[in-house]
Amino acid sequence: MLLSIMLLYGIGTGILAPMNAIYLHDHLGLTKGEVVTVYSVSLLLNMITTISVGIVSDRIMHKKKLPLLAALICLAGLSFYMRADGFVGALIGMSIATAPSGLIMGQLFAMARNHFALKATSILEMSLVWLRGGFSAGFFLGLLLGANLYLLFGFQGVLIGNLSGYIGLIVILLLYKEVSPSHTKVARGKAEPFSLVMLLALLMLSCADSIRGLYLPLVVDRLFGKPQLMSYLWSAQAVFELLFMTITSYWAAKYGSKQIIALGSVFALLAYILYATAAPLPLFFAVQPFYSIYVSILYGVAMGVVQRMFVHRTGFGSSLYVFLTQGASLIGFLLPVLVKGISTAIFIIPIILVLCAILIIKRLIAGEKVVNSKVNNAKLTEGKS
């Protein structure tokens, strides 16, 4: 049931995500600044809702009603958004449709951690990765579906497809039986030490990805003149995510989460350099599998790192991760305003962000090695004495 929920949520998101900025810019005639305003205001409301609910969610016995209520509100907002004919209508509709959406993913993962902590403790962390992979698989199907809906029915078909995804999500949430709250105080898995600097590095990496998420569709449309190409580009990335999420999670368990996050960031750097140089279309497609490694790590391994920092507060830990990605998106939407027009020069910003994040993570890894070395030396000295 949880996997079906993630799959449907991914399908609904994937149908609209690559087309939304183009819809606002081309279909409704909004300027670049107006598009950024719509995204930024709705995202800011989303952040406030997500972290506010996350703070109190661990006191709520039955969490299922939170994503259920949020999905209903999103459905109402999307219905309004579909009838928008200008900036004000789009801003109001997207704000209502987006404001509660962040707590859907956060509380779904909180429910999932409770569920697997009770029923499958030995595969707790990997099961959460597979659920996130299920979202990616749904996102991949949604991308292909969205591109074909656009070709057949235009933007209206894309919006109706997104609406259907929320309806499916609501139906399966109603059918899902949440684990008994009395069982939630079971072992939650290995904890991760809190690190504000690591959260900053993850914020930078998520910020770079959000810049790509909003502006790559506009850049691709400007370079090649075919909006549906963006759905195909993202599907070339998403198809690998389920596989890579599993592999990179095993790597993280074996070699360390920070090392794997740094490795994934190098692949992201390669992709941003190609985007910035306005490479030919075949190279845009060729780099997508490499970028999917980065996305798999950012939304699999990194998600686990943040959740384990608050391993005994599942609702807050999951919501904090979503809040972090939302904050990164807000910054990512605003930073490219500094670049005139829609051009490949926008991707210089994520190149700088990723480089800074890599340096921070490498410094943290070096610091951990020094600490571990001192601990080992101390143990060796005690053993000799």
Short mmCIF file of N, CA and C in Angstrom, two decimals, residues 43-55 102-103 105-106 199 203 206 306 315-331:
data_model
loop_
_atom_site.label_atom_id
_atom_site.label_comp_id
_atom_site.label_asym_id
_atom_site.label_seq_id
_atom_site.Cartn_x
_atom_site.Cartn_y
_atom_site.Cartn_z
N LEU A 43 5.94 28.27 -2.69
CA LEU A 43 6.93 27.45 -2.00
C LEU A 43 7.15 27.93 -0.57
N LEU A 44 7.14 29.26 -0.37
CA LEU A 44 7.31 29.80 0.98
C LEU A 44 6.17 29.35 1.89
N LEU A 45 4.95 29.38 1.36
CA LEU A 45 3.80 28.88 2.12
C LEU A 45 3.94 27.39 2.41
N ASN A 46 4.46 26.66 1.43
CA ASN A 46 4.70 25.22 1.59
C ASN A 46 5.69 24.96 2.71
N MET A 47 6.77 25.73 2.75
CA MET A 47 7.79 25.58 3.79
C MET A 47 7.21 25.82 5.18
N ILE A 48 6.42 26.88 5.31
CA ILE A 48 5.83 27.22 6.61
C ILE A 48 4.92 26.09 7.07
N THR A 49 4.10 25.58 6.15
CA THR A 49 3.18 24.50 6.49
C THR A 49 3.94 23.23 6.88
N THR A 50 4.96 22.90 6.08
CA THR A 50 5.70 21.65 6.30
C THR A 50 6.39 21.62 7.65
N ILE A 51 7.13 22.67 7.98
CA ILE A 51 7.90 22.65 9.23
C ILE A 51 6.98 22.83 10.44
N SER A 52 5.89 23.59 10.28
CA SER A 52 4.93 23.77 11.39
C SER A 52 4.27 22.44 11.74
N VAL A 53 3.81 21.72 10.73
CA VAL A 53 3.18 20.42 10.96
C VAL A 53 4.22 19.42 11.47
N GLY A 54 5.46 19.51 10.93
CA GLY A 54 6.53 18.60 11.35
C GLY A 54 6.84 18.72 12.84
N ILE A 55 6.78 19.94 13.37
CA ILE A 55 7.10 20.17 14.78
C ILE A 55 6.08 19.48 15.69
N GLY A 102 4.07 19.68 0.77
CA GLY A 102 5.32 19.25 1.39
C GLY A 102 5.12 18.27 2.53
N LEU A 103 4.03 18.46 3.29
CA LEU A 103 3.82 17.57 4.42
C LEU A 103 3.34 16.19 3.96
N MET A 105 4.77 14.25 1.51
CA MET A 105 5.96 13.41 1.43
C MET A 105 6.58 13.19 2.81
N GLY A 106 6.68 14.26 3.60
CA GLY A 106 7.29 14.15 4.92
C GLY A 106 6.54 13.17 5.81
N LEU A 199 24.16 19.92 7.06
CA LEU A 199 22.86 20.40 6.57
C LEU A 199 23.04 21.55 5.59
N LEU A 203 21.91 21.64 1.77
CA LEU A 203 21.10 22.76 1.27
C LEU A 203 21.65 23.28 -0.05
N SER A 206 20.93 20.71 -2.84
CA SER A 206 19.50 20.74 -3.20
C SER A 206 19.16 22.02 -3.95
N VAL A 306 19.57 12.94 7.12
CA VAL A 306 18.76 13.91 7.88
C VAL A 306 17.79 13.20 8.80
N GLY A 315 8.39 12.24 12.61
CA GLY A 315 7.63 13.28 11.91
C GLY A 315 8.48 14.51 11.65
N PHE A 316 9.20 14.97 12.68
CA PHE A 316 10.03 16.16 12.53
C PHE A 316 11.21 15.90 11.59
N GLY A 317 11.89 14.75 11.75
CA GLY A 317 13.04 14.44 10.90
C GLY A 317 12.68 14.39 9.43
N SER A 318 11.56 13.74 9.12
CA SER A 318 11.13 13.65 7.72
C SER A 318 10.72 15.02 7.20
N SER A 319 10.01 15.78 8.02
CA SER A 319 9.57 17.12 7.60
C SER A 319 10.75 18.06 7.43
N LEU A 320 11.77 17.91 8.29
CA LEU A 320 12.95 18.77 8.18
C LEU A 320 13.66 18.56 6.85
N TYR A 321 13.75 17.30 6.42
CA TYR A 321 14.39 17.03 5.13
C TYR A 321 13.62 17.68 4.00
N VAL A 322 12.29 17.55 4.02
CA VAL A 322 11.47 18.19 2.99
C VAL A 322 11.61 19.70 3.07
N PHE A 323 11.61 20.24 4.30
CA PHE A 323 11.78 21.69 4.50
C PHE A 323 13.12 22.15 3.93
N LEU A 324 14.15 21.35 4.13
CA LEU A 324 15.49 21.67 3.62
C LEU A 324 15.47 21.77 2.09
N THR A 325 14.84 20.80 1.44
CA THR A 325 14.77 20.82 -0.02
C THR A 325 13.89 21.97 -0.52
N GLN A 326 12.87 22.29 0.26
CA GLN A 326 12.02 23.42 -0.12
C GLN A 326 12.76 24.75 0.01
N GLY A 327 13.51 24.90 1.10
CA GLY A 327 14.31 26.10 1.27
C GLY A 327 15.32 26.25 0.15
N ALA A 328 15.91 25.13 -0.24
CA ALA A 328 16.86 25.13 -1.36
C ALA A 328 16.16 25.54 -2.65
N SER A 329 14.93 25.06 -2.83
CA SER A 329 14.18 25.42 -4.03
C SER A 329 13.88 26.91 -4.07
N LEU A 330 13.50 27.47 -2.93
CA LEU A 330 13.20 28.90 -2.86
C LEU A 330 14.43 29.72 -3.24
N ILE A 331 15.58 29.37 -2.68
CA ILE A 331 16.83 30.06 -3.02
C ILE A 331 17.15 29.84 -4.49
#
